[in-house]
Amino acid sequence: MEILTQTWHWSVAGFLIAVVMLLLNYFGKVFGMSSNLRSLCAMTGVGKRVPFFDWDWKSQRWNLAVVVGAMIGGYVAVHFLSDVSNVDINPKTIQQLSAMGIDAPNGKLVPDELFGNQIFGSPKMIIILLVGGLLIGFGSRYAGGCTSGHAIAGMSNLQLPSLKAVVGFFIGGLIMSHYILSLLF
């Protein structure tokens, strides 16, 4: 049996996301990955000390299945459906990464200097991961949801706060990639 390694066309994923959103809207559910952190914290009993986590997490069990599905889907995509030969990185991007000491991915989807296991041996990278994680957590809480919740669910429901959040996410991403990233490396 031959294993399929060709990446899916973007329209397949887009169609599947639309179907999931229609089903969630039909059943009155709201999609968002960051809300699962609240569910996980509530499951551990943190709600006894922090009122924000004192809520009925069992009503959101279905959303925890989304996280498990995303992890399984990510594993399947990386190990069985990824073909890096059709990833074409702009030479200017490779040049800019080289100037920061980051080698081209060399047949991988992402460079090892940013995503390899060796980053856990670097105090600088561990600090970047911790600070970045705290900022993402704070930002998603402050914005009332994460990028997937706002960009996929909120925008599909034509919610103005989600449009504002997505514009903010893009502006923040542009500032990070064009100004801050070069200072970190």
XYZ file of C-alpha atoms in Angstrom:
185
model
C 0.000 0.000 0.000
C 1.423 3.352 -1.029
C 1.273 6.163 1.528
C -0.045 9.460 0.187
C 2.515 12.185 0.784
C 1.135 14.941 -1.413
C -0.093 17.986 0.499
C -3.738 18.836 0.160
C -4.836 21.770 -1.919
C -5.770 24.781 0.226
C -9.371 24.625 -0.992
C -9.895 21.229 0.662
C -8.899 22.598 4.074
C -10.943 25.758 3.481
C -14.016 23.723 2.592
C -13.601 21.476 5.644
C -13.196 24.494 7.931
C -16.387 25.985 6.473
C -18.283 22.733 7.054
C -17.072 22.579 10.671
C -18.099 26.212 11.237
C -21.568 25.597 9.778
C -22.019 22.569 12.032
C -20.840 24.463 15.109
C -23.168 27.367 14.333
C -26.044 24.953 13.747
C -25.503 23.317 17.138
C -24.947 26.673 18.894
C -21.284 26.060 19.701
C -18.433 28.574 19.538
C -15.025 27.561 18.202
C -11.767 28.658 19.751
C -8.619 26.933 20.893
C -7.647 29.293 23.718
C -10.866 28.576 25.612
C -9.580 25.033 26.101
C -6.917 26.313 28.474
C -9.691 27.572 30.699
C -11.360 24.161 30.501
C -8.122 22.357 31.370
C -7.520 24.651 34.348
C -11.112 24.182 35.537
C -10.673 20.396 35.297
C -7.720 20.541 37.706
C -9.747 22.325 40.387
C -8.000 25.687 40.116
C -11.479 27.256 40.220
C -11.506 26.764 43.993
C -8.812 29.453 44.217
C -9.390 31.508 41.059
C -13.008 32.466 40.325
C -12.375 32.777 36.559
C -11.802 29.013 36.371
C -14.841 28.132 38.505
C -17.282 27.083 35.821
C -18.864 23.990 34.281
C -16.041 22.717 32.073
C -18.040 19.586 31.217
C -20.237 21.709 28.958
C -17.131 22.286 26.826
C -15.935 18.661 26.559
C -16.647 18.721 22.841
C -14.104 21.533 22.461
C -11.420 19.426 24.129
C -12.049 16.888 21.360
C -11.148 19.658 18.909
C -7.728 19.997 20.582
C -7.118 16.242 20.439
C -8.234 16.231 16.800
C -5.897 19.128 15.992
C -2.966 17.270 17.556
C -3.778 14.044 15.710
C -4.367 15.970 12.491
C -1.054 17.787 12.887
C 0.764 14.501 13.398
C -0.879 12.926 10.352
C -0.184 16.019 8.246
C 3.504 16.175 9.171
C 4.240 12.461 8.968
C 1.987 11.320 6.114
C 0.732 14.277 4.097
C 3.671 16.657 3.892
C 5.777 16.943 0.807
C 8.320 19.704 1.294
C 9.318 19.565 -2.363
C 6.355 21.793 -3.167
C 7.319 24.399 -0.530
C 8.981 27.285 -2.311
C 10.658 29.761 0.036
C 11.422 33.178 -1.348
C 15.205 33.605 -1.789
C 14.992 37.012 -0.118
C 13.477 35.365 2.976
C 16.311 32.822 3.042
C 18.817 35.681 2.758
C 17.163 37.604 5.609
C 17.132 34.506 7.817
C 20.809 33.878 7.026
C 21.633 37.417 8.142
C 20.107 36.503 11.537
C 22.109 33.271 11.736
C 19.190 31.037 10.782
C 19.864 28.504 8.037
C 17.311 27.682 5.345
C 15.021 24.774 6.278
C 17.005 22.516 3.866
C 14.207 20.184 2.863
C 12.119 20.802 5.968
C 9.134 23.048 6.487
C 10.802 25.065 9.272
C 14.413 25.791 10.281
C 15.929 23.730 13.098
C 17.393 26.872 14.719
C 13.858 27.958 15.579
C 11.988 24.676 15.945
C 14.533 21.912 16.609
C 15.054 20.222 19.971
C 18.371 22.033 20.464
C 16.488 25.231 21.391
C 15.820 23.719 24.814
C 19.549 23.858 25.519
C 19.678 27.595 24.949
C 18.671 29.842 27.882
C 17.942 32.645 25.394
C 15.494 30.471 23.432
C 13.823 29.197 26.609
C 13.280 32.796 27.752
C 11.890 33.693 24.317
C 9.499 30.729 24.490
C 8.338 31.581 28.018
C 7.887 35.313 27.374
C 6.239 34.605 24.021
C 3.865 32.103 25.612
C 2.911 34.562 28.350
C 2.320 37.316 25.803
C 0.198 35.039 23.633
C -1.804 33.899 26.657
C -2.330 37.457 27.863
C -3.155 38.684 24.368
C -5.708 35.986 23.664
C -7.376 36.608 27.022
C -7.319 40.381 26.512
C -8.713 40.040 22.977
C -11.419 37.647 24.143
C -10.066 34.789 22.051
C -7.185 33.541 19.983
C -6.402 33.916 16.313
C -8.361 30.827 15.316
C -11.385 31.833 17.370
C -11.526 35.344 15.981
C -10.337 34.734 12.414
C -12.335 31.583 11.770
C -15.339 31.721 14.088
C -15.785 35.412 14.820
C -15.230 36.615 11.263
C -17.529 33.921 9.848
C -20.216 35.274 12.180
C -19.467 38.850 11.009
C -18.495 40.031 14.494
C -16.877 43.487 14.485
C -14.716 42.781 17.586
C -13.245 39.788 15.751
C -12.430 41.931 12.734
C -10.641 44.404 15.016
C -8.764 41.568 16.753
C -7.667 40.005 13.444
C -6.414 43.369 12.173
C -4.485 43.714 15.445
C -3.039 40.200 15.055
C -1.781 41.012 11.569
C -0.306 44.344 12.619
C 1.415 42.650 15.563
C 2.747 39.900 13.297
C 4.120 42.422 10.828
C 5.799 44.430 13.580
C 7.269 41.244 15.044
C 8.603 39.858 11.781
C 9.957 43.138 10.415
C 11.325 44.861 13.529
C 11.513 42.686 16.656
C 12.650 39.313 15.241
C 15.945 40.750 13.993
C 16.627 42.158 17.483
C 16.122 38.729 19.078
C 18.537 36.915 16.774
